PDB file of C-alpha atoms in Angstrom:
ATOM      1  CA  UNK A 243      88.101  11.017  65.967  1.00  0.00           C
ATOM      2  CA  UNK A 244      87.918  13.609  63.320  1.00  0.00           C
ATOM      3  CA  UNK A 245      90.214  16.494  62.842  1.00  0.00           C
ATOM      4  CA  UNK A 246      88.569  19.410  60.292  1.00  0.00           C
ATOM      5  CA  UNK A 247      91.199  20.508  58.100  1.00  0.00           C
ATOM      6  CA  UNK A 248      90.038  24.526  57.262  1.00  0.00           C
ATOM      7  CA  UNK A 249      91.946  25.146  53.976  1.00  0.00           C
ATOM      8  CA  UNK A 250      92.344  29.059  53.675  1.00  0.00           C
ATOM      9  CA  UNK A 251      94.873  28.668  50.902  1.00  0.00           C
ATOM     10  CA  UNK A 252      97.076  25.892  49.202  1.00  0.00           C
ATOM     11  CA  UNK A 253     100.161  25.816  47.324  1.00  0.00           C
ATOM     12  CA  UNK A 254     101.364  27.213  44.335  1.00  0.00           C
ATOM     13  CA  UNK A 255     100.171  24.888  41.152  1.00  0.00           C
ATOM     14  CA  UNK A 256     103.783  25.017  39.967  1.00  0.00           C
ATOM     15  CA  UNK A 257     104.561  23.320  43.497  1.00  0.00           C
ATOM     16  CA  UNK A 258     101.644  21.600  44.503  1.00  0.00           C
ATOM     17  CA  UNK A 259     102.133  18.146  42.596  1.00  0.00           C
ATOM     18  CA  UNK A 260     106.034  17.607  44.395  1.00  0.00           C
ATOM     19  CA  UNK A 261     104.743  19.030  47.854  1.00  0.00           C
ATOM     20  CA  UNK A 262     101.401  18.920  48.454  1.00  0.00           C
ATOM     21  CA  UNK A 263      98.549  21.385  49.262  1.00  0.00           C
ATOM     22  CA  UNK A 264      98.758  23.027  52.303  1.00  0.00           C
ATOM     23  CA  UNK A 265      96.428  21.186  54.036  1.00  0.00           C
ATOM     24  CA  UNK A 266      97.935  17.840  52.809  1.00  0.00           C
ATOM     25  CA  UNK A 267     101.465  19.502  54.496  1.00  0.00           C
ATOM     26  CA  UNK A 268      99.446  19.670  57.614  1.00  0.00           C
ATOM     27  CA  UNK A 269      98.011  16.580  57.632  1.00  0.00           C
ATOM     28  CA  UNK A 270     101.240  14.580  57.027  1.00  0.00           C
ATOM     29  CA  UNK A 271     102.384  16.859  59.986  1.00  0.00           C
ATOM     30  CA  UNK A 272      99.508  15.242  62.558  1.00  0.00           C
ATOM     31  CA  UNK A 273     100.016  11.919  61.386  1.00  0.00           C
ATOM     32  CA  UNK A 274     103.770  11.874  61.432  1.00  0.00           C
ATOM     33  CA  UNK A 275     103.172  13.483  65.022  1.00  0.00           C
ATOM     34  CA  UNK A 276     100.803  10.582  66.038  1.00  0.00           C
ATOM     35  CA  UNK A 277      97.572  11.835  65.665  1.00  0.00           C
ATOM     36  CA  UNK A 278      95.286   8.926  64.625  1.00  0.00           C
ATOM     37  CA  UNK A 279      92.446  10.494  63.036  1.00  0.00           C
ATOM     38  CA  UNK A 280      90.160  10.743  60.318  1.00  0.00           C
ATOM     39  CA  UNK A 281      90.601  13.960  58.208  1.00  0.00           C
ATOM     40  CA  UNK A 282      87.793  16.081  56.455  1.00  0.00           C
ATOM     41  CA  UNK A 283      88.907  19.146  54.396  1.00  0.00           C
ATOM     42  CA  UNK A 284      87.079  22.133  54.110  1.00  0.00           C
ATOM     43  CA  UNK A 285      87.751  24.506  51.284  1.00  0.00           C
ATOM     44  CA  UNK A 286      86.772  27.726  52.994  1.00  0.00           C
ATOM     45  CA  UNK A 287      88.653  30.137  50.704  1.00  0.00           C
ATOM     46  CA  UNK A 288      86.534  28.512  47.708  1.00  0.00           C
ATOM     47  CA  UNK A 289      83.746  29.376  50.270  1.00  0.00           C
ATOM     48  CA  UNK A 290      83.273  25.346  51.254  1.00  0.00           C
ATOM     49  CA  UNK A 291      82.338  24.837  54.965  1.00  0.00           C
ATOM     50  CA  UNK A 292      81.113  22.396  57.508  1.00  0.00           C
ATOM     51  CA  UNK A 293      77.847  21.962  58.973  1.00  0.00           C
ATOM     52  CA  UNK A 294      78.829  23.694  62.116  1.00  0.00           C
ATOM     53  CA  UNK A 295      82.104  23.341  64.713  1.00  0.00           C
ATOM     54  CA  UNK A 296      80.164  20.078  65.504  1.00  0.00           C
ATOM     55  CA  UNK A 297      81.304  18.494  62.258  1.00  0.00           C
ATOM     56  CA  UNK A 298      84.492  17.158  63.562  1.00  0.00           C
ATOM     57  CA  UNK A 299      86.339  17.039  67.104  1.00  0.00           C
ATOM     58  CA  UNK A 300      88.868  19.211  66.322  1.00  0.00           C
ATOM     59  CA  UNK A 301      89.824  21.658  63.764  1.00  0.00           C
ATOM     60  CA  UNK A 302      92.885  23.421  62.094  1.00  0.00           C
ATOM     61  CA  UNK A 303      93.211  26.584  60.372  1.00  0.00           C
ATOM     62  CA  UNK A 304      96.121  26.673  57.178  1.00  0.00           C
ATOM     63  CA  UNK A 305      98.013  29.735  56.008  1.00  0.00           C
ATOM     64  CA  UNK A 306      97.383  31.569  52.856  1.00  0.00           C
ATOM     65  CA  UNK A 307      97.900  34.170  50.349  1.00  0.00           C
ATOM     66  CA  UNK A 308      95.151  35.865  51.390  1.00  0.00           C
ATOM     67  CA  UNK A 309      94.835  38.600  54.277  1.00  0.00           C
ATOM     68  CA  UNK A 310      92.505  39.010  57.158  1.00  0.00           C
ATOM     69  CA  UNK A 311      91.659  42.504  56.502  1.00  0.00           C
ATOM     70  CA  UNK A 312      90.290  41.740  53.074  1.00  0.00           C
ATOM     71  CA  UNK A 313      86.919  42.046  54.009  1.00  0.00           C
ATOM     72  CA  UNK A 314      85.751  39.073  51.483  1.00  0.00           C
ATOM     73  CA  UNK A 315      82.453  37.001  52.785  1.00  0.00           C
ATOM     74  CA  UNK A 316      84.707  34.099  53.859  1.00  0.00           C
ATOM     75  CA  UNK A 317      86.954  35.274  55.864  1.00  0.00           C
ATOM     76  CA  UNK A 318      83.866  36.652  57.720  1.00  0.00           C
ATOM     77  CA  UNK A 319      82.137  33.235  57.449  1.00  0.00           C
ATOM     78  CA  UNK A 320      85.694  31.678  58.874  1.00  0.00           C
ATOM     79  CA  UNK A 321      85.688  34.439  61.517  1.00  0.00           C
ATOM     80  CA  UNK A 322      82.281  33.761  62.821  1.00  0.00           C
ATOM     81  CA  UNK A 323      82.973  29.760  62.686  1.00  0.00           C
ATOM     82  CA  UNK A 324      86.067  30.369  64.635  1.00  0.00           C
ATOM     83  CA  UNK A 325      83.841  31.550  67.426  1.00  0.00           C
ATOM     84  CA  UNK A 326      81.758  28.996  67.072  1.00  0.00           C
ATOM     85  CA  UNK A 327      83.981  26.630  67.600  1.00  0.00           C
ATOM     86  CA  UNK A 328      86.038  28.225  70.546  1.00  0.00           C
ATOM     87  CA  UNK A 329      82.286  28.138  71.965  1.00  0.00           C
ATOM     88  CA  UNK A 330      81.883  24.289  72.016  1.00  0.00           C
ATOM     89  CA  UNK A 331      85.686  23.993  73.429  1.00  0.00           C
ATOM     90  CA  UNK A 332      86.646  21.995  70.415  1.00  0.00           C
ATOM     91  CA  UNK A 333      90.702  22.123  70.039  1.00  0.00           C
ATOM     92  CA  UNK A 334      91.838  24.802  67.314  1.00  0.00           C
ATOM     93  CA  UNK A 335      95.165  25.155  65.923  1.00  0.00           C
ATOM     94  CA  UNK A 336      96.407  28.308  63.820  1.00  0.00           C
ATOM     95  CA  UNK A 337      99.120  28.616  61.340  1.00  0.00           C
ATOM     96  CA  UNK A 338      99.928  31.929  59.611  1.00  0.00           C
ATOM     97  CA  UNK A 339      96.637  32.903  58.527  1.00  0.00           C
ATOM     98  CA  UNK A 340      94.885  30.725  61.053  1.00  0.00           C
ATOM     99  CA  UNK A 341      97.236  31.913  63.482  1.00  0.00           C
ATOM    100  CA  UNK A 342      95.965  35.848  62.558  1.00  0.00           C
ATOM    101  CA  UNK A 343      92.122  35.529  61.903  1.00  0.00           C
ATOM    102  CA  UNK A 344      92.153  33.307  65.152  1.00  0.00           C
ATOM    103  CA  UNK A 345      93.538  36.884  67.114  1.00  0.00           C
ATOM    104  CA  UNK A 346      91.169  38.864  65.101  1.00  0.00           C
ATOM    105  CA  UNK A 347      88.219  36.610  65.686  1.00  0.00           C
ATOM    106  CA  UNK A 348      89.375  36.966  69.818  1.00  0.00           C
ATOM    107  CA  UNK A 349      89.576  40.774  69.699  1.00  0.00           C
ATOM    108  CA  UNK A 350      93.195  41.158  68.473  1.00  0.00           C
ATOM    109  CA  UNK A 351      94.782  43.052  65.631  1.00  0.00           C
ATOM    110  CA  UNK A 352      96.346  42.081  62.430  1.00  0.00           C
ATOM    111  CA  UNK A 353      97.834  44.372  60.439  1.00  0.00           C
ATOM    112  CA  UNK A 354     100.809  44.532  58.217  1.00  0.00           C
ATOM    113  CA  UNK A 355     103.835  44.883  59.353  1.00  0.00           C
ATOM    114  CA  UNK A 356     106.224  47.728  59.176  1.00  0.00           C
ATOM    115  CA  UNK A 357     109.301  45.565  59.246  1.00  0.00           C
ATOM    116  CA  UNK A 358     109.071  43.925  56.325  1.00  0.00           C
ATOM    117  CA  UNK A 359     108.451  40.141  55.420  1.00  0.00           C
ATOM    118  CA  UNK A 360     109.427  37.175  58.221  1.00  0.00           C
ATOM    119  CA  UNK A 361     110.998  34.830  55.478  1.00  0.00           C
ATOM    120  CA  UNK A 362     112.878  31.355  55.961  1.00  0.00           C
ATOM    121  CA  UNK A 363     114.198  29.768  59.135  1.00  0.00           C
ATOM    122  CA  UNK A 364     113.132  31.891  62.155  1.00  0.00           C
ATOM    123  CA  UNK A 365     114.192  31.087  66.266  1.00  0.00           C
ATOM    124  CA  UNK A 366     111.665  32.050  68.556  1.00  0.00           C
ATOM    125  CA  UNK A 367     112.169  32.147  72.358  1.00  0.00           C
ATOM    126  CA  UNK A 368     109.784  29.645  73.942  1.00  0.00           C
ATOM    127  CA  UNK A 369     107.918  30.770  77.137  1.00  0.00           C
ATOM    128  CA  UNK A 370     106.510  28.252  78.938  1.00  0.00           C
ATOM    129  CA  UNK A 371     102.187  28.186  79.560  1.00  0.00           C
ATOM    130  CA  UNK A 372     102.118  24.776  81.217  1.00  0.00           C
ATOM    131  CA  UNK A 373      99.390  23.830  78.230  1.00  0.00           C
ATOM    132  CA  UNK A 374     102.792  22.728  76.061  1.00  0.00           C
ATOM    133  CA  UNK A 375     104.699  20.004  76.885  1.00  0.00           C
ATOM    134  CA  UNK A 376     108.034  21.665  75.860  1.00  0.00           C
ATOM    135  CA  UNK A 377     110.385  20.283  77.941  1.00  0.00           C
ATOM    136  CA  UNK A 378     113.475  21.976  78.734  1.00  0.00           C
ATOM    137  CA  UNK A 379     114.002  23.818  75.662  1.00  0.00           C
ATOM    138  CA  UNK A 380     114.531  27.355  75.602  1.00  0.00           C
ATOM    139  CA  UNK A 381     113.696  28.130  71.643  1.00  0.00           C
ATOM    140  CA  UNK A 382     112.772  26.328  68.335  1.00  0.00           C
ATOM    141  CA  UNK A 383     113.061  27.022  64.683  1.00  0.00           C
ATOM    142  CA  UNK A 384     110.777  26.500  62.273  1.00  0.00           C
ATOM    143  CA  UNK A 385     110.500  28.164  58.539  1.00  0.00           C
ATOM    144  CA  UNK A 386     107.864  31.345  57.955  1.00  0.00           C
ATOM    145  CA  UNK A 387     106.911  33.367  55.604  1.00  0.00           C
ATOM    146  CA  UNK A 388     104.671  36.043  56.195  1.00  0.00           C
ATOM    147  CA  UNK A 389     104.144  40.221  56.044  1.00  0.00           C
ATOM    148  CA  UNK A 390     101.047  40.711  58.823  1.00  0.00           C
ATOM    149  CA  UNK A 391     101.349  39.357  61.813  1.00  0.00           C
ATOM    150  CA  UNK A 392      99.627  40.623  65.383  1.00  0.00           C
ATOM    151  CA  UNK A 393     100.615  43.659  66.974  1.00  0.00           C
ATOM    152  CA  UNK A 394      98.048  43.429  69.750  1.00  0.00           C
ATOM    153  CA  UNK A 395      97.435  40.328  70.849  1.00  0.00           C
ATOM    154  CA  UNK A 396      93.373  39.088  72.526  1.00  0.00           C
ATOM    155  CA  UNK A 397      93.427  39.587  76.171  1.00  0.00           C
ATOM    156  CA  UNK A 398      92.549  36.140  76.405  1.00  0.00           C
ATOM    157  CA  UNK A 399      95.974  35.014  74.732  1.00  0.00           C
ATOM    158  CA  UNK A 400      98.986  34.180  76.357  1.00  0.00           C
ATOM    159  CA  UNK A 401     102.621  34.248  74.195  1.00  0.00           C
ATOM    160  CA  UNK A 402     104.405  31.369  74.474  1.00  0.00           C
ATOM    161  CA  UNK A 403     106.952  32.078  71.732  1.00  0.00           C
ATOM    162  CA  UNK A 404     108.389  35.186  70.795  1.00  0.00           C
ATOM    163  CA  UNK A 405     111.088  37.038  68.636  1.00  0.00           C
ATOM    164  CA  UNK A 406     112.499  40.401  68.016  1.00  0.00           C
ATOM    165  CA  UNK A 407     111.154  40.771  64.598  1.00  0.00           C
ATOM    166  CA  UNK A 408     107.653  39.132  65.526  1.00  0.00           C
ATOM    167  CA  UNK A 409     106.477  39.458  69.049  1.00  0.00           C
ATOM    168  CA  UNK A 410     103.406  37.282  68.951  1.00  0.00           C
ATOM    169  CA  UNK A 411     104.465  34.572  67.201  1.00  0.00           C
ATOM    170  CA  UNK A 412     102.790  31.915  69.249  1.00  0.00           C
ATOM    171  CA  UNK A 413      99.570  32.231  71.198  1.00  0.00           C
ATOM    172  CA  UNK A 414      97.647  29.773  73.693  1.00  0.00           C
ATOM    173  CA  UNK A 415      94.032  30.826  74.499  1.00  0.00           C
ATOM    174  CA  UNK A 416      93.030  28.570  77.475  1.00  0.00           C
ATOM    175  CA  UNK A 417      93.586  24.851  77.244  1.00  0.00           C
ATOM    176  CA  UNK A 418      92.382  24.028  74.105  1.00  0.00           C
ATOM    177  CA  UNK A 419      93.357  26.696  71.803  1.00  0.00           C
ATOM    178  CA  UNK A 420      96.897  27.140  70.185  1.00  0.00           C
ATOM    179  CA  UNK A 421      98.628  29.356  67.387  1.00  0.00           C
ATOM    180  CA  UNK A 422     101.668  29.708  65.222  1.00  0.00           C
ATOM    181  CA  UNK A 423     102.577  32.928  62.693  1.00  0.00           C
ATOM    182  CA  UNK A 424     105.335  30.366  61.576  1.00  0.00           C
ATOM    183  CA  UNK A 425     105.085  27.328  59.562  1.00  0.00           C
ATOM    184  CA  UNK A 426     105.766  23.931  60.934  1.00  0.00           C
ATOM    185  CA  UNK A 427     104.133  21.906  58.292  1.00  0.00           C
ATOM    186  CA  UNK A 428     106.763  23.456  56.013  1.00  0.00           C
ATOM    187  CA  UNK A 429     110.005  21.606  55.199  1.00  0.00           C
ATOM    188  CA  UNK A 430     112.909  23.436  54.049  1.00  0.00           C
ATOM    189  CA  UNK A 431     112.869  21.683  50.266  1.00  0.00           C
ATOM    190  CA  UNK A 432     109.323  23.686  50.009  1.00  0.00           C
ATOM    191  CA  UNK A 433     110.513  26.895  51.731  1.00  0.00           C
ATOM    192  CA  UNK A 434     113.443  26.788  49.366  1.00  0.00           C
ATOM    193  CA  UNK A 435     111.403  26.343  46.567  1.00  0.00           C
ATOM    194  CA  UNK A 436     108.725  29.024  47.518  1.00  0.00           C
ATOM    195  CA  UNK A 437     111.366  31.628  47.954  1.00  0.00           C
ATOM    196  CA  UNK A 438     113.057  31.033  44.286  1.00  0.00           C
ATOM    197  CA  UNK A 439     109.154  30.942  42.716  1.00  0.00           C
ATOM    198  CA  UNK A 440     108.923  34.311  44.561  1.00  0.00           C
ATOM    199  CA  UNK A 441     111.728  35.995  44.413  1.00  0.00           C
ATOM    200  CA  UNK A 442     111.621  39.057  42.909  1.00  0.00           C
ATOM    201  CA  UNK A 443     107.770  39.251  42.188  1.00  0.00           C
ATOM    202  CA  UNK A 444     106.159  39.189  45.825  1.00  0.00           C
ATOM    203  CA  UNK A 445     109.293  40.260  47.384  1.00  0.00           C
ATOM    204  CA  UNK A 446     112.992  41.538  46.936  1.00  0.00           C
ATOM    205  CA  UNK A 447     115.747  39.733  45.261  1.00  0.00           C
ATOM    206  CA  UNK A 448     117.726  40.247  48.907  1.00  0.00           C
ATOM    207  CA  UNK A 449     115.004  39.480  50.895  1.00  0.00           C
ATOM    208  CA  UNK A 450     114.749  36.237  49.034  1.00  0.00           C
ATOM    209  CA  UNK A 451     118.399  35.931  49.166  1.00  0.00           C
ATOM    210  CA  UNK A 452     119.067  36.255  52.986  1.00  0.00           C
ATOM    211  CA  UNK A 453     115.965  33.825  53.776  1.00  0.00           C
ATOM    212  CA  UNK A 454     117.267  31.236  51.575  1.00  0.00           C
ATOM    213  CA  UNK A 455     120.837  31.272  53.023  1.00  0.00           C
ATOM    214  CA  UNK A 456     118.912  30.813  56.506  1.00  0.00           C
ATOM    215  CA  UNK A 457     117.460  27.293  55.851  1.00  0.00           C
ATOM    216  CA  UNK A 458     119.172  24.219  57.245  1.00  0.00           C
ATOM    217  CA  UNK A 459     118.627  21.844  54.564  1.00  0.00           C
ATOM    218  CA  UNK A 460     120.181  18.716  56.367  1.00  0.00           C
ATOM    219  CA  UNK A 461     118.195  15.690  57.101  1.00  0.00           C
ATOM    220  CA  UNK A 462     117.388  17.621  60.674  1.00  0.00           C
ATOM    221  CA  UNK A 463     116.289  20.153  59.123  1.00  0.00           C
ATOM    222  CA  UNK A 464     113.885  22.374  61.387  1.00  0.00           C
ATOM    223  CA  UNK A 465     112.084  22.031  64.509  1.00  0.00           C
ATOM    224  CA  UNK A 466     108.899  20.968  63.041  1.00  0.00           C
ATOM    225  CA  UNK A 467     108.486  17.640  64.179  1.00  0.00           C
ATOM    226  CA  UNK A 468     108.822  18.844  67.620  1.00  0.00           C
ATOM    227  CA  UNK A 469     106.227  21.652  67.200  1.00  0.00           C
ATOM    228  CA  UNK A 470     103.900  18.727  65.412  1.00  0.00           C
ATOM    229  CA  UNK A 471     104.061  17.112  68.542  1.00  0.00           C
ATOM    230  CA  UNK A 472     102.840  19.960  70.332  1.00  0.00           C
ATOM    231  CA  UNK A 473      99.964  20.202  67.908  1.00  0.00           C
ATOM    232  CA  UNK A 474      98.560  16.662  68.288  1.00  0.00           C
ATOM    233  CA  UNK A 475      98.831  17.024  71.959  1.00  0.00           C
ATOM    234  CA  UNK A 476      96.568  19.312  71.525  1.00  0.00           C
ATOM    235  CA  UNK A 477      94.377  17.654  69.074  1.00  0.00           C
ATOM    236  CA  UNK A 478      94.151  14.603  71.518  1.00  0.00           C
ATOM    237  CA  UNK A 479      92.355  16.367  74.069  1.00  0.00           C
ATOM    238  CA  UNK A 480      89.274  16.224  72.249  1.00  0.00           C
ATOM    239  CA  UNK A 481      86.407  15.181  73.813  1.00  0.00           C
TER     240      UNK A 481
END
């Protein structure tokens, strides 16, 4: 089996030796989560991109610092693969920027958002599709940082998490399609280190302030492993 890693950004370089790339964050992620796979990267921001949605079985789409509405040539190269692969039914996970050009790909909208940024350890109330095996949980918490999000969701997307500040926070399409705005590949040590390399450059001092006194820092930590699982469930139904 191979799993197509779509890199739309990566890591700070004054972070990315301790923690990783993004795409190495969701990689570790899958395999923690028990996804036995071979992974291929794809550097799609740098404008590096598979053959076609045939390449691998399934694929994954990271967050970056870039936005969907930028109009660059990759992000309309991504957008067009996207539909390529929802065409061949391959599974497709979103996170952050996946989970946004995914909706904007399907017919939603992205746009940035008048509240503010969505910074550090967020609950969302979990809805239940029947494509997740969530169990009897009624929310989960994982770390996000983000100022779009979607404010009108595909009509072929169904919420299955939710919060006050960011409605469409999780998205199925079908049985083979799933989305987070949130970020479950991140631990808190690299939240908590994002926010402090940001703080007071991309957004407030307070900001920065209040979403670092909101992560849970103990060996628990966040939800993450729990969302992975949902992930590779979904990876594993590759055909």
């Amino acid at each position: 089996m191979k799993v197509g890693i779509l890199a739309a950004g990566t890591s700070p370089d004054e972070l990315v030796s301790q923690h990783g790339s993004y795409a190495d964050m969701v990689q570790d992620l899958l395999q923690r989560s028990g996804v036995d796979a071979e992974f291929c990267r794809y550097e799609v921001r740098l404008d590096e991109f598979p053959a076609g949605a045939g390449a691998c079985d399934a694929w994954v789409i990271t967050g970056s610092k870039h936005n969907v509405d930028e109009g660059t040539p990759w992000i309309a190269r991504l957008e067009s693969l996207v539909l390529e692969i929802v065409a061949a039914r391959k599974p497709l996970a979103g996170i952050c920027f996946g989970h946004q050009i995914i909706a904007q790909a399907l017919g939603g909208k992205v746009e940035r958002f008048d509240g503010g940024w969505g910074l550090g350890l967020q609950e969302y109330a979990l809805l239940d599709t029947g494509l997740l095996d969530t169990g009897e949980a009624s929310s989960f918490s994982i770390n996000a940082i983000h100022q779009y999000q979607v404010v009108e969701k595909p009509e072929s997307a169904e919420v299955f998490a939710t919060s006050d500040f960011c409605r469409y926070a999780g998205l199925v399409y079908g049985d083979r399609i799933v989305t987070l705005q949130a970020h479950p590949e991140f631990q808190s040590d690299f939240e908590q280190a994002l926010l402090q390399l940001r703080k007071g450059a991309v957004f407030s001092d307070a900001d920065a302030d209040k979403a670092l006194a909101s992560l849970d820092l103990s060996a628990s930590g966040t939800d993450s492993d729990r969302v992975g699982h949902w992930l590779a469930r979904l990876m594993m139904t590759a055909e």
